[in-house]
Short mmCIF file of C-alpha atoms in Angstrom, two decimals:
data_model
loop_
_atom_site.label_atom_id
_atom_site.label_comp_id
_atom_site.label_asym_id
_atom_site.label_seq_id
_atom_site.Cartn_x
_atom_site.Cartn_y
_atom_site.Cartn_z
CA MET A 1 0.03 -0.02 -0.14
CA ASP A 2 1.46 3.35 -1.31
CA PHE A 3 1.74 6.01 1.46
CA GLN A 4 0.30 9.07 0.15
CA ILE A 5 1.90 12.37 1.18
CA PRO A 6 -0.62 15.19 2.45
CA PRO A 7 -0.46 18.29 -0.16
CA TRP A 8 -0.05 20.62 2.84
CA LEU A 9 3.10 19.06 3.94
CA ASN A 10 4.41 19.19 0.16
CA GLN A 11 3.87 22.93 0.22
CA TYR A 12 5.23 23.20 4.07
CA ARG A 13 8.45 21.49 2.71
CA ALA A 14 8.78 23.37 -0.53
CA SER A 15 8.24 26.58 1.44
CA ALA A 16 10.87 25.40 4.25
CA ASN A 17 13.76 24.34 1.45
CA SER A 18 12.82 27.61 -0.22
CA TYR A 19 13.68 29.95 3.25
CA LEU A 20 16.63 27.61 4.17
CA LEU A 21 18.54 28.08 0.70
CA GLN A 22 19.22 31.35 1.65
CA PHE A 23 21.47 30.20 4.40
CA ASP A 24 25.08 28.82 4.26
CA PRO A 25 25.16 24.95 4.49
CA LEU A 26 27.65 25.00 7.28
CA THR A 27 25.74 27.12 9.22
CA LEU A 28 22.77 24.77 8.79
CA LEU A 29 25.10 22.01 10.12
CA ILE A 30 26.31 23.98 13.21
CA ALA A 31 23.18 25.52 14.30
CA PRO A 32 21.70 22.81 16.19
CA PHE A 33 24.81 22.12 18.25
CA ILE A 34 25.17 25.74 18.94
CA SER A 35 21.70 25.69 20.47
CA LEU A 36 22.05 22.43 22.42
CA LEU A 37 25.25 24.12 23.80
CA LEU A 38 23.25 27.35 24.65
CA ALA A 39 20.61 25.19 26.50
CA ARG A 40 22.88 23.05 28.15
CA ILE A 41 24.54 26.73 29.62
CA LEU A 42 21.15 28.13 30.54
CA GLN A 43 20.29 24.68 32.15
CA SER A 44 23.64 25.28 34.31
CA ILE A 45 22.78 28.91 35.22
CA PHE A 46 19.14 28.17 36.60
CA LEU A 47 20.47 25.39 38.55
CA VAL A 48 23.13 27.49 40.07
CA ILE A 49 20.37 30.15 40.75
CA HIS A 50 18.36 27.45 42.00
CA GLU A 51 20.94 26.18 44.40
CA LYS A 52 22.52 29.42 45.42
CA GLY A 53 19.64 32.13 44.80
CA LEU A 54 19.74 34.97 42.56
CA LYS A 55 21.57 37.59 44.73
CA ALA A 56 24.69 34.81 45.78
CA THR A 57 24.99 34.20 41.99
CA ILE A 58 25.17 37.75 41.07
CA ILE A 59 27.70 38.47 43.65
CA SER A 60 29.87 35.31 42.78
CA PHE A 61 29.46 36.48 39.16
CA VAL A 62 30.77 39.76 39.94
CA MET A 63 33.70 39.04 42.22
CA SER A 64 34.86 36.27 39.91
CA SER A 65 34.89 38.72 36.89
CA ILE A 66 36.77 41.46 38.77
CA ASN A 67 39.00 39.17 40.54
CA TYR A 68 41.43 40.01 43.20
CA ILE A 69 43.81 41.58 40.88
CA GLY A 70 41.33 43.17 38.53
CA GLY A 71 40.08 41.59 34.89
CA ASN A 72 39.52 37.93 34.00
CA GLU A 73 41.68 35.44 33.33
CA ASN A 74 41.85 36.25 29.81
CA GLU A 75 42.35 39.90 29.86
CA GLY A 76 44.30 42.80 31.72
CA HIS A 77 46.48 42.43 34.36
CA PHE A 78 45.66 38.72 35.18
CA SER A 79 46.69 37.88 31.76
CA LEU A 80 50.01 39.64 31.76
CA ILE A 81 51.12 37.71 34.87
CA ASN A 82 49.68 34.44 33.63
CA GLU A 83 52.00 34.97 30.37
CA ALA A 84 55.23 36.09 32.55
CA CYS A 85 54.59 32.82 34.70
CA SER A 86 54.29 30.73 31.59
CA MET A 87 57.28 31.94 29.68
CA PHE A 88 59.50 31.04 32.85
CA ALA A 89 57.73 28.18 34.08
CA HIS A 90 60.73 25.88 33.16
CA THR A 91 63.14 27.86 35.36
CA ASN A 92 64.81 27.59 38.79
CA PRO A 93 66.67 30.64 40.36
CA LEU A 94 68.72 27.61 42.49
CA HIS A 95 71.01 27.54 39.46
CA LEU A 96 72.30 31.14 39.17
CA SER A 97 74.15 30.77 36.15
CA VAL A 98 71.71 28.66 33.77
CA PHE A 99 68.94 31.10 34.59
CA PRO A 100 70.12 34.70 35.13
CA SER A 101 67.07 36.21 33.95
CA VAL A 102 65.05 35.13 36.85
CA VAL A 103 67.80 35.97 39.37
CA ARG A 104 67.87 39.55 38.07
CA PHE A 105 64.06 39.37 38.58
CA GLU A 106 64.32 38.65 42.13
CA ALA A 107 67.19 41.20 42.80
CA GLU A 108 64.57 43.91 41.04
CA VAL A 109 61.59 42.76 42.88
CA VAL A 110 63.54 43.23 46.32
CA ALA A 111 65.07 46.57 45.23
CA MET A 112 61.68 47.99 44.15
CA THR A 113 59.89 46.75 47.21
CA ALA A 114 62.76 47.79 49.54
CA ALA A 115 62.42 51.22 47.69
CA ILE A 116 58.87 51.86 49.13
CA LEU A 117 59.69 50.99 52.43
CA GLY A 118 62.56 53.33 53.18
CA SER A 119 65.66 51.82 51.55
CA LYS A 120 66.48 55.10 50.12
CA GLU A 121 66.14 57.42 53.01
CA LYS A 122 69.36 58.13 54.90
CA ALA A 123 67.97 56.74 58.23
CA SER A 124 67.74 53.21 56.87
CA GLY A 125 71.39 53.22 56.71
CA GLY A 126 71.56 52.56 53.03
CA GLN A 127 72.03 48.56 53.22
CA ILE A 128 68.58 46.86 52.98
CA CYS A 129 68.71 43.73 51.21
CA GLY A 130 66.48 40.44 51.18
CA ASN A 131 65.05 37.66 49.05
CA MET A 132 61.74 36.55 47.53
CA THR A 133 60.17 33.58 49.29
CA SER A 134 56.86 31.64 48.90
CA GLY A 135 54.54 33.65 51.03
CA GLY A 136 54.15 35.30 54.58
CA THR A 137 54.80 32.42 56.50
CA GLU A 138 57.87 31.35 54.82
CA SER A 139 58.98 35.07 55.03
CA ILE A 140 58.68 35.29 59.03
CA LEU A 141 59.70 31.93 59.25
CA LEU A 142 63.23 33.08 57.69
CA ALA A 143 63.51 36.55 59.78
CA VAL A 144 62.94 34.70 62.55
CA LYS A 145 65.44 32.01 61.78
CA SER A 146 67.86 34.64 61.08
CA SER A 147 67.18 36.87 63.94
CA ARG A 148 67.86 33.52 66.40
CA ASP A 149 71.13 32.64 64.70
CA TYR A 150 72.44 36.43 64.60
CA MET A 151 71.81 36.90 68.14
CA GLN A 152 73.57 33.61 69.30
CA ALA A 153 76.56 35.22 67.32
CA LYS A 154 76.17 38.23 68.57
CA LYS A 155 75.28 37.92 72.18
CA GLY A 156 75.72 33.94 72.61
CA ILE A 157 72.05 33.19 73.29
CA THR A 158 71.53 29.48 73.38
CA LYS A 159 68.15 29.24 74.94
CA PRO A 160 66.28 31.98 72.59
CA GLU A 161 63.04 33.55 73.56
CA MET A 162 60.62 35.81 71.34
CA ILE A 163 57.79 38.26 72.46
CA ILE A 164 54.87 38.88 70.24
CA PRO A 165 51.41 40.68 71.02
CA VAL A 166 48.51 38.42 70.82
CA SER A 167 47.26 39.99 67.44
CA ALA A 168 50.38 38.89 65.91
CA HIS A 169 50.30 36.22 63.00
CA SER A 170 50.39 32.51 63.81
CA ALA A 171 53.09 32.07 61.54
CA TYR A 172 55.33 33.07 64.60
CA ASP A 173 54.06 30.00 66.61
CA LYS A 174 55.00 27.70 63.66
CA ALA A 175 58.55 29.54 63.74
CA ALA A 176 58.50 28.78 67.65
CA GLN A 177 57.65 25.42 66.97
CA TYR A 178 60.21 24.84 64.04
CA PHE A 179 63.36 26.36 65.74
CA LYS A 180 62.92 25.74 69.35
CA ILE A 181 62.15 29.22 70.45
CA LYS A 182 60.35 30.04 73.65
CA LEU A 183 57.11 32.03 72.78
CA TRP A 184 55.69 34.71 75.04
CA ARG A 185 52.25 36.07 73.96
CA VAL A 186 51.18 39.57 75.35
CA PRO A 187 48.12 41.08 75.73
CA VAL A 188 47.29 44.32 73.31
CA ASP A 189 46.20 47.56 74.83
CA LYS A 190 42.76 49.05 75.13
CA GLU A 191 43.25 49.96 71.50
CA PHE A 192 44.06 46.34 70.19
CA ARG A 193 47.51 47.53 69.54
CA ALA A 194 50.71 45.87 70.91
CA ASP A 195 51.20 47.06 74.47
CA VAL A 196 54.76 48.25 74.82
CA LYS A 197 55.03 48.21 78.61
CA ALA A 198 53.75 44.67 78.66
CA ILE A 199 56.38 43.43 76.16
CA LYS A 200 59.02 45.39 78.10
CA GLN A 201 58.23 43.34 81.07
CA HIS A 202 59.06 40.30 79.32
CA ILE A 203 62.65 41.07 77.87
CA ASN A 204 65.20 39.19 79.76
CA LYS A 205 68.74 37.92 79.04
CA ASN A 206 67.61 35.18 76.43
CA THR A 207 65.28 37.38 74.26
CA ILE A 208 66.03 37.50 70.72
CA MET A 209 63.49 39.68 69.12
CA ILE A 210 60.06 41.38 69.55
CA VAL A 211 57.61 41.74 66.82
CA GLY A 212 55.05 44.36 65.40
CA SER A 213 52.47 44.54 62.68
CA ALA A 214 51.50 47.02 60.52
CA PRO A 215 48.66 46.33 60.38
CA GLY A 216 47.86 43.31 62.14
CA PHE A 217 46.06 40.66 60.45
CA PRO A 218 42.77 40.41 62.89
CA HIS A 219 41.88 44.24 62.99
CA GLY A 220 43.99 45.98 60.61
CA ILE A 221 45.53 48.32 63.35
CA ILE A 222 49.02 49.46 63.36
CA ASP A 223 51.32 48.74 66.43
CA PRO A 224 53.21 51.51 67.83
CA ILE A 225 56.30 50.61 65.55
CA GLU A 226 58.38 53.69 66.70
CA GLU A 227 58.05 52.93 70.46
CA LEU A 228 58.77 49.35 69.83
CA GLY A 229 61.45 50.15 67.41
CA ASP A 230 63.01 52.22 70.45
CA LEU A 231 62.67 49.34 72.97
CA ALA A 232 64.56 46.92 70.53
CA SER A 233 67.36 49.37 70.35
CA SER A 234 67.70 49.95 74.06
CA TYR A 235 68.12 46.09 74.28
CA GLY A 236 70.09 45.54 71.29
CA ILE A 237 67.83 42.96 70.10
CA CYS A 238 66.14 42.34 66.78
CA PHE A 239 62.75 43.83 65.75
CA HIS A 240 60.69 42.25 63.15
CA VAL A 241 57.76 44.33 61.63
CA ASP A 242 54.95 42.34 59.56
CA LEU A 243 54.29 44.44 56.56
CA CYS A 244 52.51 41.18 54.64
CA LEU A 245 49.25 43.14 54.52
CA GLY A 246 50.36 46.69 54.32
CA GLY A 247 53.64 46.59 52.61
CA PHE A 248 51.89 47.78 48.86
CA VAL A 249 49.15 49.94 50.87
CA LEU A 250 50.46 51.97 53.51
CA PRO A 251 53.37 53.49 51.50
CA PHE A 252 50.69 54.99 48.92
CA ALA A 253 48.02 55.68 51.48
CA ARG A 254 50.50 58.19 53.48
CA LYS A 255 51.19 59.44 50.17
CA LEU A 256 47.27 60.13 49.52
CA GLY A 257 47.58 61.93 52.85
CA TYR A 258 46.25 59.27 55.19
CA PRO A 259 47.36 59.67 58.79
CA VAL A 260 50.05 56.53 58.70
CA PRO A 261 52.42 56.35 61.65
CA PRO A 262 56.02 55.38 60.73
CA PHE A 263 56.35 51.68 59.84
CA ASP A 264 59.50 50.92 57.85
CA PHE A 265 63.29 51.01 57.80
CA THR A 266 63.15 54.60 58.60
CA VAL A 267 62.32 53.79 62.28
CA GLN A 268 65.17 52.74 64.08
CA GLY A 269 65.60 49.53 65.70
CA VAL A 270 63.69 47.78 62.96
CA THR A 271 65.89 44.95 61.75
CA SER A 272 63.53 42.86 59.50
CA ILE A 273 60.36 42.98 57.29
CA SER A 274 58.25 40.91 55.62
CA VAL A 275 55.76 41.93 52.99
CA ASP A 276 53.65 39.94 50.45
CA VAL A 277 53.88 40.81 46.82
CA HIS A 278 50.86 38.56 46.19
CA LYS A 279 48.59 40.35 48.16
CA TYR A 280 48.03 43.87 47.23
CA GLY A 281 51.34 43.91 45.14
CA LEU A 282 48.88 42.00 42.81
CA ALA A 283 51.50 39.54 41.90
CA PRO A 284 50.83 35.74 41.60
CA LYS A 285 50.15 33.58 44.51
CA GLY A 286 53.28 32.44 46.09
CA THR A 287 55.58 35.68 46.09
CA SER A 288 56.69 37.54 49.19
CA VAL A 289 59.71 39.40 50.08
CA VAL A 290 61.70 39.09 53.18
CA LEU A 291 64.02 42.30 53.67
CA TYR A 292 66.87 43.09 56.56
CA ARG A 293 68.79 46.17 57.47
CA ASN A 294 72.01 44.76 56.58
CA ARG A 295 73.91 41.68 55.00
CA GLU A 296 75.25 40.91 58.50
CA ILE A 297 71.62 39.67 60.01
CA ARG A 298 70.61 38.20 56.46
CA LYS A 299 73.64 36.11 55.79
CA HIS A 300 72.17 33.95 58.98
CA GLN A 301 69.18 33.37 56.50
CA PHE A 302 71.76 31.18 53.86
CA VAL A 303 72.21 27.52 54.72
CA ALA A 304 75.76 26.27 53.11
CA VAL A 305 77.09 22.70 53.02
CA SER A 306 80.47 22.06 52.11
CA GLU A 307 80.68 18.35 52.92
CA TRP A 308 78.27 16.77 50.61
CA THR A 309 79.26 14.46 48.14
CA GLY A 310 76.80 16.11 45.69
CA GLY A 311 78.86 18.94 45.49
CA LEU A 312 79.07 22.42 47.05
CA TYR A 313 75.66 23.87 48.03
CA VAL A 314 74.13 27.15 49.21
CA SER A 315 70.58 28.08 49.24
CA PRO A 316 69.03 31.49 50.22
CA THR A 317 65.57 30.47 51.53
CA ILE A 318 63.72 27.35 53.02
CA ALA A 319 62.92 26.00 49.51
CA GLY A 320 66.00 24.91 47.38
CA SER A 321 64.50 24.59 43.85
CA ARG A 322 61.82 27.70 43.42
CA PRO A 323 59.52 28.44 40.74
CA GLY A 324 60.84 30.93 38.55
CA GLY A 325 57.74 31.57 36.72
CA LEU A 326 56.64 33.40 39.92
CA LEU A 327 59.50 35.71 40.22
CA ALA A 328 58.97 36.68 36.64
CA GLY A 329 54.96 37.19 37.32
CA ALA A 330 55.72 39.39 40.21
CA TRP A 331 58.25 41.32 38.47
CA ALA A 332 56.12 41.82 35.41
CA ALA A 333 52.86 42.76 38.34
CA MET A 334 55.32 45.36 39.61
CA ILE A 335 56.79 46.71 36.27
CA SER A 336 53.46 46.91 34.91
CA LEU A 337 51.51 48.99 37.67
CA GLY A 338 54.04 51.12 38.76
CA PHE A 339 54.08 53.92 41.70
CA GLU A 340 50.98 55.39 39.99
CA GLY A 341 48.92 52.30 39.11
CA TYR A 342 49.62 51.31 43.10
CA LEU A 343 48.62 54.59 44.09
CA GLU A 344 45.25 54.68 42.28
CA ASN A 345 44.55 51.03 43.62
CA THR A 346 45.17 52.31 47.11
CA LYS A 347 43.01 55.35 46.59
CA GLU A 348 40.06 53.34 45.41
CA ILE A 349 40.54 50.50 48.32
CA MET A 350 40.95 53.24 51.16
CA GLU A 351 37.88 55.01 49.67
CA ALA A 352 35.89 51.79 49.75
CA SER A 353 37.28 50.78 53.09
CA LYS A 354 35.63 53.94 54.82
CA ARG A 355 32.58 53.76 53.42
CA ILE A 356 32.53 50.07 54.47
CA GLN A 357 33.82 51.10 58.03
CA LYS A 358 30.85 54.04 58.13
CA GLY A 359 28.34 51.64 56.86
CA ILE A 360 29.13 49.22 59.94
CA GLN A 361 29.20 51.86 62.39
CA ASP A 362 25.82 53.11 61.34
CA ILE A 363 24.44 49.81 62.05
CA PRO A 364 23.10 49.82 66.17
CA GLU A 365 23.63 46.37 66.59
CA LEU A 366 27.19 46.15 65.38
CA PHE A 367 30.32 47.92 66.68
CA VAL A 368 33.82 48.32 64.76
CA ILE A 369 36.84 46.95 66.81
CA GLY A 370 39.57 49.78 67.40
CA ARG A 371 40.22 52.44 64.75
CA PRO A 372 41.13 50.52 61.73
CA ASP A 373 44.37 52.05 60.14
CA MET A 374 43.93 50.31 56.59
CA SER A 375 41.47 48.13 54.80
CA ILE A 376 40.87 45.63 57.12
CA ILE A 377 37.73 46.44 59.32
CA ALA A 378 36.89 43.96 62.32
CA PHE A 379 33.54 44.14 63.81
CA GLY A 380 31.41 42.33 66.49
CA SER A 381 28.18 42.67 68.38
CA ASP A 382 26.62 42.87 71.90
CA VAL A 383 23.36 42.09 70.73
CA VAL A 384 23.27 39.11 68.25
CA ASP A 385 25.84 36.24 67.54
CA ILE A 386 28.16 37.54 65.15
CA PHE A 387 29.12 34.14 63.70
CA GLU A 388 25.46 33.72 62.95
CA VAL A 389 25.68 36.98 61.21
CA ASN A 390 28.43 35.54 59.10
CA ASP A 391 26.80 32.23 58.47
CA VAL A 392 24.03 34.14 57.05
CA LEU A 393 26.30 36.63 54.97
CA SER A 394 28.03 33.28 53.68
CA SER A 395 24.57 32.08 52.48
CA LYS A 396 24.40 35.49 50.50
CA GLY A 397 27.70 34.83 48.74
CA TRP A 398 30.09 36.87 51.30
CA HIS A 399 33.06 35.15 52.86
CA LEU A 400 34.61 37.18 55.59
CA ASN A 401 37.12 35.68 58.47
CA ALA A 402 35.90 34.79 61.91
CA LEU A 403 37.97 36.29 64.64
CA GLN A 404 38.10 35.48 68.49
CA ARG A 405 38.91 37.14 71.81
CA PRO A 406 36.77 39.18 71.14
CA ASN A 407 34.03 37.24 68.81
CA SER A 408 34.12 39.15 65.89
CA VAL A 409 34.52 39.00 61.93
CA HIS A 410 36.48 41.11 59.62
CA ILE A 411 36.71 41.92 55.89
CA CYS A 412 39.65 42.50 53.90
CA VAL A 413 38.64 45.08 51.52
CA THR A 414 40.11 44.68 47.90
CA LEU A 415 39.39 46.00 44.54
CA GLN A 416 37.05 43.20 44.16
CA HIS A 417 34.98 45.05 46.92
CA VAL A 418 34.86 48.70 45.19
CA PRO A 419 31.96 48.27 42.70
CA VAL A 420 30.05 46.34 45.49
CA VAL A 421 30.29 48.49 48.63
CA GLN A 422 26.45 49.26 49.26
CA ILE A 423 25.35 45.53 48.00
CA PHE A 424 27.48 44.30 50.98
CA LEU A 425 26.19 46.66 53.50
CA LYS A 426 22.61 46.17 52.68
CA ASP A 427 23.36 42.15 52.40
CA LEU A 428 24.98 42.84 56.10
CA ILE A 429 22.28 44.99 57.49
CA ASP A 430 19.78 42.05 56.07
CA SER A 431 21.85 39.65 57.91
CA VAL A 432 21.86 41.00 61.24
CA GLN A 433 18.11 41.65 61.04
CA THR A 434 17.61 37.88 60.02
CA VAL A 435 19.69 36.56 63.29
CA LYS A 436 18.05 39.37 65.65
CA GLN A 437 14.59 37.97 64.46
CA ASN A 438 15.33 34.27 64.28
CA PRO A 439 18.50 33.66 66.50
CA GLY A 440 20.16 30.38 65.92
CA PRO A 441 22.77 28.42 64.01
CA VAL A 442 22.30 28.24 60.58
CA ASN A 443 22.43 24.79 58.74
CA GLY A 444 25.91 23.74 57.57
CA GLY A 445 27.16 27.01 59.52
CA PHE A 446 30.55 27.55 61.65
CA ALA A 447 28.60 29.70 64.38
CA PRO A 448 28.38 26.38 66.47
CA ILE A 449 32.02 25.31 66.19
CA TYR A 450 33.39 28.68 66.74
CA GLY A 451 30.91 29.03 69.89
CA ALA A 452 32.19 25.89 71.44
CA ALA A 453 35.94 26.49 70.73
CA GLY A 454 35.55 29.62 72.71
CA LYS A 455 33.96 28.29 75.59
CA MET A 456 36.48 25.27 75.93
CA PRO A 457 38.70 26.01 78.72
CA ASP A 458 41.15 23.39 77.74
CA ARG A 459 42.98 24.84 74.67
CA GLY A 460 45.13 22.21 74.39
CA MET A 461 42.12 20.15 73.45
CA VAL A 462 41.18 22.68 70.73
CA GLN A 463 44.58 22.32 69.25
CA ASP A 464 43.76 18.42 68.92
CA LEU A 465 40.69 18.92 67.36
CA LEU A 466 42.25 21.06 64.82
CA VAL A 467 44.92 18.59 64.36
CA GLU A 468 42.38 15.94 63.86
CA PHE A 469 40.37 18.06 61.31
CA MET A 470 43.57 18.76 59.48
CA ASP A 471 44.59 15.10 59.39
CA SER A 472 41.06 14.24 57.73
CA THR A 473 41.33 16.42 54.73
CA CYS A 474 44.67 15.81 53.51
#
């Protein structure tokens, strides 16, 4: 039995063929696949919106588009440092004669960093030197190790002790454990700055160094660097300043007219400084600089081995082999931005920080901790559980650091935040009101963990729990 095609179908086919003749055959072939791809993309977007909510999705998109350093991965500054890293990914500055380019990159990054921290000023002594490291922790570890060995050579100290304020970075705890140094943590004053009198009370014949931060990681407050420098000078001990956060902001903030107290090598008594290029220096992750007032101190950082069958060996940092690509990326970042680039970035960041600080101060249930000197604003509450507020903020796409003693959180303002200040403040207000009206832990939040840890009198138990947690994740 023959199948008869209806006349209307023939007319439709003829009409369709006539219409499609105007298109290129390749276009007709590809179009269905493009349509399918677009459908998949739209499906993924709808799934993300369904899972996170519209606002959190938009914030995540904005943040990922702007990025910490501005631009996306395929354009602008990000693209520049990626290309520099790629060009020198095969290099290793351990082999000085094989890769002279990256050796020069390191020397120039160190020199440029030292220049914004007082190396060209007469008060610095004109001998500032240093090396690049993998990050702020390694920079601090090397400064502590060098100070320990320098003080042993200078004063014969064999049972070294170190004094730090409770606000100082946990890298000093790591250094104390690694290098067998007795660590004294002393309280901060009412303004959350290092208490010079309390530090002085702990100095004894075994003290090798004291520490200050500009600013401190928890609250963004600069310690009294000049007073600590005088104290270190009077006792003939080392004084390290942690500028990991502030090194590429404070020099430019001061140039812009912000009231920034002295913090660098122009302060007498400062013997070493750590500064991260991969934070506000906008270099690739894994780049920091440790600086010393002179080579006499820095030489105690190096490890030299003369009796190895593998040959004569000397290394400047903790790592032997180091990724030359990161050094090249840091050099490219600094050369590309220049003084004016960092100045403009600092202007935007500081203005955004002040708007955020004022916005927080205008929320009755919250209070700002101390008087922030830079772009880190910590805040707490006597009305609501601040950790529950943080958990609600996290559900909206914001990720702030939880702090303790006192219970608080902080936001570290970067270029990412400049265009979304008002969105953040609105979400913060909404989060406070949510917790105020419906107090209690958020499903999957960290408020119960921080709350429980803060109430445990046995701090050794808290440390054991942290170790167990780390052991289960790696």
